[in-house]
Amino acid sequence: MLSYRHAFHAGNHADVLKHLILIEIAQYMAEKPAPFWIIDTHAGAGRYALDSAHATKLSEYRDGVARLWEAKGLPKAALNYLDFVKMLNPDGQLRHYPGSPWLARQLLRDSDRLRLYEMHSTDGKLLMECFKGSGREVAITDGDGFAGLKAILPPPPRRALVLIDPSYETKGDYTAVVKTLQDSLKRFSTGTYALWYPMLGKPESRQLPDKLKRLGAANWLHATLEVKAPSRDGYGMHGSGMFIINPPWTLEKTLHDTLPTLATLLAQDAGAKYTLESEST
Ligand code: SAM
């Protein structure tokens, strides 16, 4: 039984990191005329109202996107990200936040396709609602995104960005993401894979980056953004990471120029910091 609802967390520091990177990758892919797919294995509801009961309960967006919304002198990639958030908030009031499916849809051209998976029935219905009236460019599957990805790879155009963004409600997600990437690389080694993970005190979270580096991918980029020091009791999320396999060659420099500002702006205490590492063989 899944209980995670992304509406409680929409627009938080983790969404800022994840969505900024998603936009950068998709825009890079759209620079070449050949079609591509975006596959979002854990789609959520598509978009979120920040004044809903869910979002206001924790108001995580206030320490996330809202801090950028108010800021001046942002780096280019942060301004680019905010441009998409502004599309949903044309009156200048931050009331709506785009989920990865909504963002991905804005980044598609006519020849590109979006494939979405969502297992939670409530968010699945909201996702359908979000894409009501869409044509065959968007396909939504009510089911397991790990199994869905396995069935869909390699995608017909042989160009794709796969976003893997589980809720990590159970330990099983930590093993599933490693196994899914292992299997996906066998089926479609040239795909771009962007995996999000939470930085928690739990051993499975702390051990995940090393497992990802040992997958044997020839090219990867790993970015983390910590907004506070880990808690002494080991509870709570103090940051998050994005592990990107086959990233655009431009992304490392973009993040190098952006993460220092994000770490400063989104800091909740003196423990805030970022890391950026890569391997290319
Ligand atoms: N990617 C979304 C975004 O950035 O806007 C947020 C996704 S949220 C972190 C994770 C979502 O995955 C939740 O909506 C949850 O219901 C869903 N979920 C959990 N396990 C799943 C699975 N095995 N397959 C598909 N969806 C799943």
PDB file of C-alpha atoms and ligand atoms in Angstrom:
ATOM      1  CA  MET A   1       0.000   0.000   0.000  1.00  0.00           C
ATOM      2  CA  LEU A   2       1.597   3.262  -1.140  1.00  0.00           C
ATOM      3  CA  SER A   3       1.066   6.310   1.050  1.00  0.00           C
ATOM      4  CA  TYR A   4       3.558   8.786  -0.450  1.00  0.00           C
ATOM      5  CA  ARG A   5       1.928  11.822  -2.086  1.00  0.00           C
ATOM      6  CA  HIS A   6       4.230  14.210  -3.863  1.00  0.00           C
ATOM      7  CA  ALA A   7       1.774  17.080  -3.253  1.00  0.00           C
ATOM      8  CA  PHE A   8       3.199  17.384   0.300  1.00  0.00           C
ATOM      9  CA  HIS A   9       6.671  18.042  -1.072  1.00  0.00           C
ATOM     10  CA  ALA A  10       6.100  19.792  -4.417  1.00  0.00           C
ATOM     11  CA  GLY A  11       8.544  22.613  -5.060  1.00  0.00           C
ATOM     12  CA  ASN A  12      10.939  21.685  -2.254  1.00  0.00           C
ATOM     13  CA  HIS A  13      14.757  21.830  -2.610  1.00  0.00           C
ATOM     14  CA  ALA A  14      14.809  18.317  -4.092  1.00  0.00           C
ATOM     15  CA  ASP A  15      12.316  19.285  -6.805  1.00  0.00           C
ATOM     16  CA  VAL A  16      14.387  22.368  -7.626  1.00  0.00           C
ATOM     17  CA  LEU A  17      17.506  20.239  -8.196  1.00  0.00           C
ATOM     18  CA  LYS A  18      15.665  17.501 -10.098  1.00  0.00           C
ATOM     19  CA  HIS A  19      13.552  19.758 -12.301  1.00  0.00           C
ATOM     20  CA  LEU A  20      16.362  22.152 -13.159  1.00  0.00           C
ATOM     21  CA  ILE A  21      18.399  19.181 -14.377  1.00  0.00           C
ATOM     22  CA  LEU A  22      15.443  17.641 -16.222  1.00  0.00           C
ATOM     23  CA  ILE A  23      14.921  20.883 -18.145  1.00  0.00           C
ATOM     24  CA  GLU A  24      18.617  21.239 -19.013  1.00  0.00           C
ATOM     25  CA  ILE A  25      18.829  17.692 -20.365  1.00  0.00           C
ATOM     26  CA  ALA A  26      15.617  17.842 -22.403  1.00  0.00           C
ATOM     27  CA  GLN A  27      16.490  21.217 -23.900  1.00  0.00           C
ATOM     28  CA  TYR A  28      19.886  19.851 -24.920  1.00  0.00           C
ATOM     29  CA  MET A  29      18.250  16.829 -26.549  1.00  0.00           C
ATOM     30  CA  ALA A  30      15.844  19.083 -28.426  1.00  0.00           C
ATOM     31  CA  GLU A  31      18.747  20.915 -30.046  1.00  0.00           C
ATOM     32  CA  LYS A  32      19.177  18.000 -32.470  1.00  0.00           C
ATOM     33  CA  PRO A  33      16.356  17.470 -34.983  1.00  0.00           C
ATOM     34  CA  ALA A  34      16.039  13.697 -34.378  1.00  0.00           C
ATOM     35  CA  PRO A  35      13.004  12.799 -32.239  1.00  0.00           C
ATOM     36  CA  PHE A  36      13.371  11.622 -28.657  1.00  0.00           C
ATOM     37  CA  TRP A  37      11.202  10.227 -25.883  1.00  0.00           C
ATOM     38  CA  ILE A  38      10.976  11.274 -22.263  1.00  0.00           C
ATOM     39  CA  ILE A  39      10.087   8.354 -20.023  1.00  0.00           C
ATOM     40  CA  ASP A  40       9.057   9.246 -16.463  1.00  0.00           C
ATOM     41  CA  THR A  41       8.795   6.027 -14.458  1.00  0.00           C
ATOM     42  CA  HIS A  42       7.364   7.656 -11.308  1.00  0.00           C
ATOM     43  CA  ALA A  43       5.286  10.533 -12.606  1.00  0.00           C
ATOM     44  CA  GLY A  44       3.226  11.767  -9.642  1.00  0.00           C
ATOM     45  CA  ALA A  45       0.209  14.003 -10.280  1.00  0.00           C
ATOM     46  CA  GLY A  46       1.698  16.084 -13.097  1.00  0.00           C
ATOM     47  CA  ARG A  47       1.302  19.495 -11.493  1.00  0.00           C
ATOM     48  CA  TYR A  48       0.464  20.832  -8.026  1.00  0.00           C
ATOM     49  CA  ALA A  49      -1.497  23.649  -6.382  1.00  0.00           C
ATOM     50  CA  LEU A  50       0.723  25.203  -3.722  1.00  0.00           C
ATOM     51  CA  ASP A  51      -2.294  26.505  -1.816  1.00  0.00           C
ATOM     52  CA  SER A  52      -3.837  23.023  -1.504  1.00  0.00           C
ATOM     53  CA  ALA A  53      -4.241  21.447   1.934  1.00  0.00           C
ATOM     54  CA  HIS A  54      -1.454  18.983   1.073  1.00  0.00           C
ATOM     55  CA  ALA A  55       1.089  21.578  -0.020  1.00  0.00           C
ATOM     56  CA  THR A  56       0.380  24.000   2.833  1.00  0.00           C
ATOM     57  CA  LYS A  57       0.620  21.281   5.490  1.00  0.00           C
ATOM     58  CA  LEU A  58       4.421  21.177   5.264  1.00  0.00           C
ATOM     59  CA  SER A  59       4.928  24.203   2.975  1.00  0.00           C
ATOM     60  CA  GLU A  60       8.203  22.714   1.795  1.00  0.00           C
ATOM     61  CA  TYR A  61       8.054  24.875  -1.318  1.00  0.00           C
ATOM     62  CA  ARG A  62       8.715  27.947   0.842  1.00  0.00           C
ATOM     63  CA  ASP A  63      12.268  26.683   1.454  1.00  0.00           C
ATOM     64  CA  GLY A  64      12.531  25.554  -2.148  1.00  0.00           C
ATOM     65  CA  VAL A  65      11.188  27.207  -5.271  1.00  0.00           C
ATOM     66  CA  ALA A  66       9.842  30.204  -3.304  1.00  0.00           C
ATOM     67  CA  ARG A  67      13.380  31.221  -2.307  1.00  0.00           C
ATOM     68  CA  LEU A  68      14.428  31.303  -5.969  1.00  0.00           C
ATOM     69  CA  TRP A  69      11.206  33.072  -6.936  1.00  0.00           C
ATOM     70  CA  GLU A  70      12.177  35.982  -4.697  1.00  0.00           C
ATOM     71  CA  ALA A  71      15.907  35.993  -5.533  1.00  0.00           C
ATOM     72  CA  LYS A  72      17.874  38.362  -7.738  1.00  0.00           C
ATOM     73  CA  GLY A  73      20.976  37.688  -9.849  1.00  0.00           C
ATOM     74  CA  LEU A  74      20.325  33.990 -10.375  1.00  0.00           C
ATOM     75  CA  PRO A  75      22.534  31.882 -12.674  1.00  0.00           C
ATOM     76  CA  LYS A  76      21.230  31.184 -16.175  1.00  0.00           C
ATOM     77  CA  ALA A  77      19.994  27.629 -15.517  1.00  0.00           C
ATOM     78  CA  ALA A  78      18.060  28.744 -12.432  1.00  0.00           C
ATOM     79  CA  LEU A  79      16.402  31.529 -14.440  1.00  0.00           C
ATOM     80  CA  ASN A  80      15.625  29.016 -17.167  1.00  0.00           C
ATOM     81  CA  TYR A  81      13.983  26.712 -14.581  1.00  0.00           C
ATOM     82  CA  LEU A  82      11.996  29.618 -13.139  1.00  0.00           C
ATOM     83  CA  ASP A  83      10.733  30.522 -16.608  1.00  0.00           C
ATOM     84  CA  PHE A  84       8.891  27.191 -16.638  1.00  0.00           C
ATOM     85  CA  VAL A  85       7.477  27.753 -13.151  1.00  0.00           C
ATOM     86  CA  LYS A  86       6.338  31.199 -14.315  1.00  0.00           C
ATOM     87  CA  MET A  87       4.413  29.645 -17.218  1.00  0.00           C
ATOM     88  CA  LEU A  88       2.112  28.097 -14.596  1.00  0.00           C
ATOM     89  CA  ASN A  89       1.932  31.346 -12.616  1.00  0.00           C
ATOM     90  CA  PRO A  90       1.414  34.050 -15.229  1.00  0.00           C
ATOM     91  CA  ASP A  91       0.036  36.582 -12.730  1.00  0.00           C
ATOM     92  CA  GLY A  92       3.349  36.627 -10.844  1.00  0.00           C
ATOM     93  CA  GLN A  93       1.978  34.900  -7.710  1.00  0.00           C
ATOM     94  CA  LEU A  94       3.573  31.546  -6.941  1.00  0.00           C
ATOM     95  CA  ARG A  95       0.486  29.337  -6.598  1.00  0.00           C
ATOM     96  CA  HIS A  96       1.206  26.373  -8.863  1.00  0.00           C
ATOM     97  CA  TYR A  97       4.185  24.107  -9.235  1.00  0.00           C
ATOM     98  CA  PRO A  98       4.997  21.936 -12.243  1.00  0.00           C
ATOM     99  CA  GLY A  99       5.707  18.265 -11.740  1.00  0.00           C
ATOM    100  CA  SER A 100       8.133  16.426 -13.990  1.00  0.00           C
ATOM    101  CA  PRO A 101       5.377  15.294 -16.444  1.00  0.00           C
ATOM    102  CA  TRP A 102       4.123  18.851 -16.978  1.00  0.00           C
ATOM    103  CA  LEU A 103       7.669  20.118 -17.485  1.00  0.00           C
ATOM    104  CA  ALA A 104       8.501  17.266 -19.830  1.00  0.00           C
ATOM    105  CA  ARG A 105       5.410  18.028 -21.906  1.00  0.00           C
ATOM    106  CA  GLN A 106       6.515  21.651 -22.409  1.00  0.00           C
ATOM    107  CA  LEU A 107       9.895  20.397 -23.634  1.00  0.00           C
ATOM    108  CA  LEU A 108       8.573  18.058 -26.330  1.00  0.00           C
ATOM    109  CA  ARG A 109       8.431  18.916 -30.005  1.00  0.00           C
ATOM    110  CA  ASP A 110       5.781  17.468 -32.336  1.00  0.00           C
ATOM    111  CA  SER A 111       7.876  14.415 -33.133  1.00  0.00           C
ATOM    112  CA  ASP A 112       8.817  13.651 -29.505  1.00  0.00           C
ATOM    113  CA  ARG A 113       6.876  11.453 -27.098  1.00  0.00           C
ATOM    114  CA  LEU A 114       6.212  11.320 -23.366  1.00  0.00           C
ATOM    115  CA  ARG A 115       5.651   8.030 -21.545  1.00  0.00           C
ATOM    116  CA  LEU A 116       4.415   8.255 -17.948  1.00  0.00           C
ATOM    117  CA  TYR A 117       3.906   5.645 -15.220  1.00  0.00           C
ATOM    118  CA  GLU A 118       2.125   6.208 -11.909  1.00  0.00           C
ATOM    119  CA  MET A 119       1.016   3.520  -9.504  1.00  0.00           C
ATOM    120  CA  HIS A 120      -0.938   5.538  -6.910  1.00  0.00           C
ATOM    121  CA  SER A 121      -4.592   5.623  -7.969  1.00  0.00           C
ATOM    122  CA  THR A 122      -5.278   9.158  -6.669  1.00  0.00           C
ATOM    123  CA  ASP A 123      -2.225  10.684  -8.334  1.00  0.00           C
ATOM    124  CA  GLY A 124      -2.872   8.555 -11.412  1.00  0.00           C
ATOM    125  CA  LYS A 125      -6.309  10.182 -11.799  1.00  0.00           C
ATOM    126  CA  LEU A 126      -4.838  13.665 -11.325  1.00  0.00           C
ATOM    127  CA  LEU A 127      -2.183  12.845 -13.898  1.00  0.00           C
ATOM    128  CA  MET A 128      -4.852  11.793 -16.413  1.00  0.00           C
ATOM    129  CA  GLU A 129      -6.698  15.024 -15.685  1.00  0.00           C
ATOM    130  CA  CYS A 130      -3.510  17.043 -16.211  1.00  0.00           C
ATOM    131  CA  PHE A 131      -3.114  15.547 -19.702  1.00  0.00           C
ATOM    132  CA  LYS A 132      -6.783  15.455 -20.668  1.00  0.00           C
ATOM    133  CA  GLY A 133      -7.124  16.268 -24.349  1.00  0.00           C
ATOM    134  CA  SER A 134      -3.531  15.280 -25.169  1.00  0.00           C
ATOM    135  CA  GLY A 135      -2.954  13.244 -28.271  1.00  0.00           C
ATOM    136  CA  ARG A 136      -0.730  10.239 -28.837  1.00  0.00           C
ATOM    137  CA  GLU A 137       2.338  12.250 -27.834  1.00  0.00           C
ATOM    138  CA  VAL A 138       1.518  11.408 -24.204  1.00  0.00           C
ATOM    139  CA  ALA A 139       0.796   7.890 -22.926  1.00  0.00           C
ATOM    140  CA  ILE A 140      -0.006   7.268 -19.276  1.00  0.00           C
ATOM    141  CA  THR A 141       0.206   3.824 -17.705  1.00  0.00           C
ATOM    142  CA  ASP A 142      -1.465   3.120 -14.406  1.00  0.00           C
ATOM    143  CA  GLY A 143       1.126   0.705 -13.049  1.00  0.00           C
ATOM    144  CA  ASP A 144       4.686  -0.069 -12.048  1.00  0.00           C
ATOM    145  CA  GLY A 145       7.218   2.184 -13.735  1.00  0.00           C
ATOM    146  CA  PHE A 146      10.119  -0.229 -13.209  1.00  0.00           C
ATOM    147  CA  ALA A 147       8.318  -2.989 -15.110  1.00  0.00           C
ATOM    148  CA  GLY A 148       7.019  -0.468 -17.648  1.00  0.00           C
ATOM    149  CA  LEU A 149      10.521   0.749 -18.417  1.00  0.00           C
ATOM    150  CA  LYS A 150      11.767  -2.782 -18.930  1.00  0.00           C
ATOM    151  CA  ALA A 151       9.015  -3.396 -21.468  1.00  0.00           C
ATOM    152  CA  ILE A 152       9.556  -0.164 -23.398  1.00  0.00           C
ATOM    153  CA  LEU A 153      13.354  -0.140 -23.854  1.00  0.00           C
ATOM    154  CA  PRO A 154      14.876   0.489 -26.288  1.00  0.00           C
ATOM    155  CA  PRO A 155      12.438   3.158 -27.454  1.00  0.00           C
ATOM    156  CA  PRO A 156      11.747   3.356 -31.208  1.00  0.00           C
ATOM    157  CA  PRO A 157      13.683   6.577 -31.878  1.00  0.00           C
ATOM    158  CA  ARG A 158      16.759   5.254 -30.009  1.00  0.00           C
ATOM    159  CA  ARG A 159      17.014   8.616 -28.227  1.00  0.00           C
ATOM    160  CA  ALA A 160      15.478   9.011 -24.791  1.00  0.00           C
ATOM    161  CA  LEU A 161      15.719  10.643 -21.416  1.00  0.00           C
ATOM    162  CA  VAL A 162      14.561   8.339 -18.632  1.00  0.00           C
ATOM    163  CA  LEU A 163      13.694  10.010 -15.337  1.00  0.00           C
ATOM    164  CA  ILE A 164      13.585   7.581 -12.418  1.00  0.00           C
ATOM    165  CA  ASP A 165      12.149   9.319  -9.379  1.00  0.00           C
ATOM    166  CA  PRO A 166      10.716   6.819  -6.884  1.00  0.00           C
ATOM    167  CA  SER A 167       9.335   7.735  -3.483  1.00  0.00           C
ATOM    168  CA  TYR A 168      11.794   5.433  -1.644  1.00  0.00           C
ATOM    169  CA  GLU A 169       9.019   4.532   0.770  1.00  0.00           C
ATOM    170  CA  THR A 170      10.462   1.080   1.098  1.00  0.00           C
ATOM    171  CA  LYS A 171      13.978  -0.365   1.020  1.00  0.00           C
ATOM    172  CA  GLY A 172      12.894  -2.172  -2.118  1.00  0.00           C
ATOM    173  CA  ASP A 173      13.158   1.051  -4.154  1.00  0.00           C
ATOM    174  CA  TYR A 174      16.900   1.294  -3.420  1.00  0.00           C
ATOM    175  CA  THR A 175      17.529  -2.152  -4.839  1.00  0.00           C
ATOM    176  CA  ALA A 176      15.031  -1.670  -7.659  1.00  0.00           C
ATOM    177  CA  VAL A 177      16.728   1.467  -9.002  1.00  0.00           C
ATOM    178  CA  VAL A 178      20.117  -0.264  -9.217  1.00  0.00           C
ATOM    179  CA  LYS A 179      18.649  -3.362 -10.828  1.00  0.00           C
ATOM    180  CA  THR A 180      16.554  -1.265 -13.223  1.00  0.00           C
ATOM    181  CA  LEU A 181      19.554   0.772 -14.354  1.00  0.00           C
ATOM    182  CA  GLN A 182      21.646  -2.396 -14.777  1.00  0.00           C
ATOM    183  CA  ASP A 183      18.970  -3.954 -16.921  1.00  0.00           C
ATOM    184  CA  SER A 184      18.212  -0.738 -18.832  1.00  0.00           C
ATOM    185  CA  LEU A 185      21.860  -0.249 -19.772  1.00  0.00           C
ATOM    186  CA  LYS A 186      21.855  -3.723 -21.313  1.00  0.00           C
ATOM    187  CA  ARG A 187      18.746  -2.943 -23.353  1.00  0.00           C
ATOM    188  CA  PHE A 188      19.565   0.660 -24.239  1.00  0.00           C
ATOM    189  CA  SER A 189      23.118   1.630 -23.377  1.00  0.00           C
ATOM    190  CA  THR A 190      23.030   5.002 -25.130  1.00  0.00           C
ATOM    191  CA  GLY A 191      19.993   6.355 -23.278  1.00  0.00           C
ATOM    192  CA  THR A 192      20.266   9.227 -20.854  1.00  0.00           C
ATOM    193  CA  TYR A 193      19.132   8.185 -17.387  1.00  0.00           C
ATOM    194  CA  ALA A 194      18.483  10.668 -14.585  1.00  0.00           C
ATOM    195  CA  LEU A 195      17.970   9.062 -11.198  1.00  0.00           C
ATOM    196  CA  TRP A 196      16.897  11.103  -8.173  1.00  0.00           C
ATOM    197  CA  TYR A 197      17.548   9.863  -4.632  1.00  0.00           C
ATOM    198  CA  PRO A 198      17.086  11.291  -1.136  1.00  0.00           C
ATOM    199  CA  MET A 199      20.050  11.855   1.200  1.00  0.00           C
ATOM    200  CA  LEU A 200      19.020  10.305   4.508  1.00  0.00           C
ATOM    201  CA  GLY A 201      20.809   8.808   7.477  1.00  0.00           C
ATOM    202  CA  LYS A 202      19.681   5.294   6.462  1.00  0.00           C
ATOM    203  CA  PRO A 203      22.427   2.943   5.237  1.00  0.00           C
ATOM    204  CA  GLU A 204      20.555   2.152   2.010  1.00  0.00           C
ATOM    205  CA  SER A 205      20.530   5.846   1.084  1.00  0.00           C
ATOM    206  CA  ARG A 206      24.192   6.403   2.030  1.00  0.00           C
ATOM    207  CA  GLN A 207      25.314   3.326   0.082  1.00  0.00           C
ATOM    208  CA  LEU A 208      23.356   4.065  -3.087  1.00  0.00           C
ATOM    209  CA  PRO A 209      25.832   6.457  -4.812  1.00  0.00           C
ATOM    210  CA  ASP A 210      28.661   3.887  -4.668  1.00  0.00           C
ATOM    211  CA  LYS A 211      26.378   1.226  -6.101  1.00  0.00           C
ATOM    212  CA  LEU A 212      25.448   3.577  -8.955  1.00  0.00           C
ATOM    213  CA  LYS A 213      29.099   4.349  -9.694  1.00  0.00           C
ATOM    214  CA  ARG A 214      29.821   0.614  -9.842  1.00  0.00           C
ATOM    215  CA  LEU A 215      27.153   0.021 -12.519  1.00  0.00           C
ATOM    216  CA  GLY A 216      29.878   0.326 -15.116  1.00  0.00           C
ATOM    217  CA  ALA A 217      28.327   3.183 -17.095  1.00  0.00           C
ATOM    218  CA  ALA A 218      30.984   4.819 -19.258  1.00  0.00           C
ATOM    219  CA  ASN A 219      29.754   8.365 -18.662  1.00  0.00           C
ATOM    220  CA  TRP A 220      28.065   9.658 -15.558  1.00  0.00           C
ATOM    221  CA  LEU A 221      27.562  12.863 -13.615  1.00  0.00           C
ATOM    222  CA  HIS A 222      26.615  12.954  -9.960  1.00  0.00           C
ATOM    223  CA  ALA A 223      25.289  16.107  -8.318  1.00  0.00           C
ATOM    224  CA  THR A 224      24.186  16.458  -4.709  1.00  0.00           C
ATOM    225  CA  LEU A 225      22.587  19.363  -2.921  1.00  0.00           C
ATOM    226  CA  GLU A 226      22.446  19.277   0.874  1.00  0.00           C
ATOM    227  CA  VAL A 227      20.403  22.023   2.498  1.00  0.00           C
ATOM    228  CA  LYS A 228      21.334  21.237   6.081  1.00  0.00           C
ATOM    229  CA  ALA A 229      23.584  19.058   8.168  1.00  0.00           C
ATOM    230  CA  PRO A 230      22.374  15.469   8.660  1.00  0.00           C
ATOM    231  CA  SER A 231      20.343  15.196  11.868  1.00  0.00           C
ATOM    232  CA  ARG A 232      21.991  13.560  14.862  1.00  0.00           C
ATOM    233  CA  ASP A 233      19.217  10.969  15.155  1.00  0.00           C
ATOM    234  CA  GLY A 234      19.555  10.060  11.455  1.00  0.00           C
ATOM    235  CA  TYR A 235      15.960  11.013  10.626  1.00  0.00           C
ATOM    236  CA  GLY A 236      14.787  13.356   7.890  1.00  0.00           C
ATOM    237  CA  MET A 237      16.070  14.280   4.452  1.00  0.00           C
ATOM    238  CA  HIS A 238      18.978  16.714   4.535  1.00  0.00           C
ATOM    239  CA  GLY A 239      19.534  16.782   0.794  1.00  0.00           C
ATOM    240  CA  SER A 240      19.217  14.857  -2.413  1.00  0.00           C
ATOM    241  CA  GLY A 241      21.206  13.686  -5.363  1.00  0.00           C
ATOM    242  CA  MET A 242      20.866  13.225  -9.090  1.00  0.00           C
ATOM    243  CA  PHE A 243      22.898  10.501 -10.783  1.00  0.00           C
ATOM    244  CA  ILE A 244      22.891  11.005 -14.528  1.00  0.00           C
ATOM    245  CA  ILE A 245      24.152   8.400 -16.972  1.00  0.00           C
ATOM    246  CA  ASN A 246      25.142   9.659 -20.437  1.00  0.00           C
ATOM    247  CA  PRO A 247      24.569  13.319 -19.510  1.00  0.00           C
ATOM    248  CA  PRO A 248      24.814  16.112 -22.074  1.00  0.00           C
ATOM    249  CA  TRP A 249      28.454  17.215 -22.180  1.00  0.00           C
ATOM    250  CA  THR A 250      27.308  20.738 -21.262  1.00  0.00           C
ATOM    251  CA  LEU A 251      25.586  19.742 -18.023  1.00  0.00           C
ATOM    252  CA  GLU A 252      28.614  19.553 -15.740  1.00  0.00           C
ATOM    253  CA  LYS A 253      29.633  23.136 -16.499  1.00  0.00           C
ATOM    254  CA  THR A 254      26.027  24.310 -16.122  1.00  0.00           C
ATOM    255  CA  LEU A 255      25.771  22.689 -12.699  1.00  0.00           C
ATOM    256  CA  HIS A 256      29.207  23.963 -11.731  1.00  0.00           C
ATOM    257  CA  ASP A 257      27.857  27.462 -12.421  1.00  0.00           C
ATOM    258  CA  THR A 258      24.532  26.877 -10.666  1.00  0.00           C
ATOM    259  CA  LEU A 259      24.964  24.642  -7.615  1.00  0.00           C
ATOM    260  CA  PRO A 260      26.950  27.124  -5.494  1.00  0.00           C
ATOM    261  CA  THR A 261      24.038  29.594  -5.715  1.00  0.00           C
ATOM    262  CA  LEU A 262      21.461  26.885  -4.992  1.00  0.00           C
ATOM    263  CA  ALA A 263      23.434  25.704  -1.948  1.00  0.00           C
ATOM    264  CA  THR A 264      23.540  29.276  -0.610  1.00  0.00           C
ATOM    265  CA  LEU A 265      19.953  30.208  -1.418  1.00  0.00           C
ATOM    266  CA  LEU A 266      18.372  26.976  -0.234  1.00  0.00           C
ATOM    267  CA  ALA A 267      20.514  26.601   2.909  1.00  0.00           C
ATOM    268  CA  GLN A 268      18.622  25.792   6.091  1.00  0.00           C
ATOM    269  CA  ASP A 269      21.731  25.761   8.269  1.00  0.00           C
ATOM    270  CA  ALA A 270      25.509  25.991   8.013  1.00  0.00           C
ATOM    271  CA  GLY A 271      25.712  22.378   6.825  1.00  0.00           C
ATOM    272  CA  ALA A 272      24.396  23.276   3.363  1.00  0.00           C
ATOM    273  CA  LYS A 273      26.702  22.271   0.515  1.00  0.00           C
ATOM    274  CA  TYR A 274      26.848  20.716  -2.919  1.00  0.00           C
ATOM    275  CA  THR A 275      29.059  18.170  -4.655  1.00  0.00           C
ATOM    276  CA  LEU A 276      29.634  17.516  -8.324  1.00  0.00           C
ATOM    277  CA  GLU A 277      31.628  14.603  -9.686  1.00  0.00           C
ATOM    278  CA  SER A 278      31.771  12.819 -12.986  1.00  0.00           C
ATOM    279  CA  GLU A 279      33.401  10.032 -14.939  1.00  0.00           C
ATOM    280  CA  SER A 280      33.838   9.818 -18.657  1.00  0.00           C
ATOM    281  CA  THR A 281      35.751   6.991 -20.327  1.00  0.00           C
TER     282      THR A 281
HETATM  283  N1  SAM B   1       8.460  12.628 -10.739  1.00  0.00           N
HETATM  284  C1  SAM B   1       7.480  13.463 -10.023  1.00  0.00           C
HETATM  285  C2  SAM B   1       7.886  14.914 -10.174  1.00  0.00           C
HETATM  286  O1  SAM B   1       9.084  15.215 -10.200  1.00  0.00           O
HETATM  287  O2  SAM B   1       6.988  15.750 -10.277  1.00  0.00           O
HETATM  288  C3  SAM B   1       7.384  13.088  -8.570  1.00  0.00           C
HETATM  289  C4  SAM B   1       7.237  11.633  -8.317  1.00  0.00           C
HETATM  290  S1  SAM B   1       7.094  11.168  -6.638  1.00  0.00           S
HETATM  291  C5  SAM B   1       8.662  11.439  -5.980  1.00  0.00           C
HETATM  292  C6  SAM B   1       7.061   9.411  -6.783  1.00  0.00           C
HETATM  293  C7  SAM B   1       5.746   8.892  -7.362  1.00  0.00           C
HETATM  294  O3  SAM B   1       5.931   7.526  -7.711  1.00  0.00           O
HETATM  295  C8  SAM B   1       4.581   8.922  -6.411  1.00  0.00           C
HETATM  296  O4  SAM B   1       3.518   9.611  -7.015  1.00  0.00           O
HETATM  297  C9  SAM B   1       4.224   7.445  -6.188  1.00  0.00           C
HETATM  298  O5  SAM B   1       2.822   7.236  -6.062  1.00  0.00           O
HETATM  299  C10 SAM B   1       4.735   6.822  -7.443  1.00  0.00           C
HETATM  300  N2  SAM B   1       5.126   5.407  -7.359  1.00  0.00           N
HETATM  301  C11 SAM B   1       5.624   4.728  -6.305  1.00  0.00           C
HETATM  302  N3  SAM B   1       6.023   3.482  -6.697  1.00  0.00           N
HETATM  303  C12 SAM B   1       5.782   3.414  -8.027  1.00  0.00           C
HETATM  304  C13 SAM B   1       6.044   2.442  -9.031  1.00  0.00           C
HETATM  305  N4  SAM B   1       6.622   1.259  -8.713  1.00  0.00           N
HETATM  306  N5  SAM B   1       5.703   2.714 -10.301  1.00  0.00           N
HETATM  307  C14 SAM B   1       5.127   3.901 -10.643  1.00  0.00           C
HETATM  308  N6  SAM B   1       4.878   4.868  -9.745  1.00  0.00           N
HETATM  309  C15 SAM B   1       5.203   4.633  -8.462  1.00  0.00           C
END
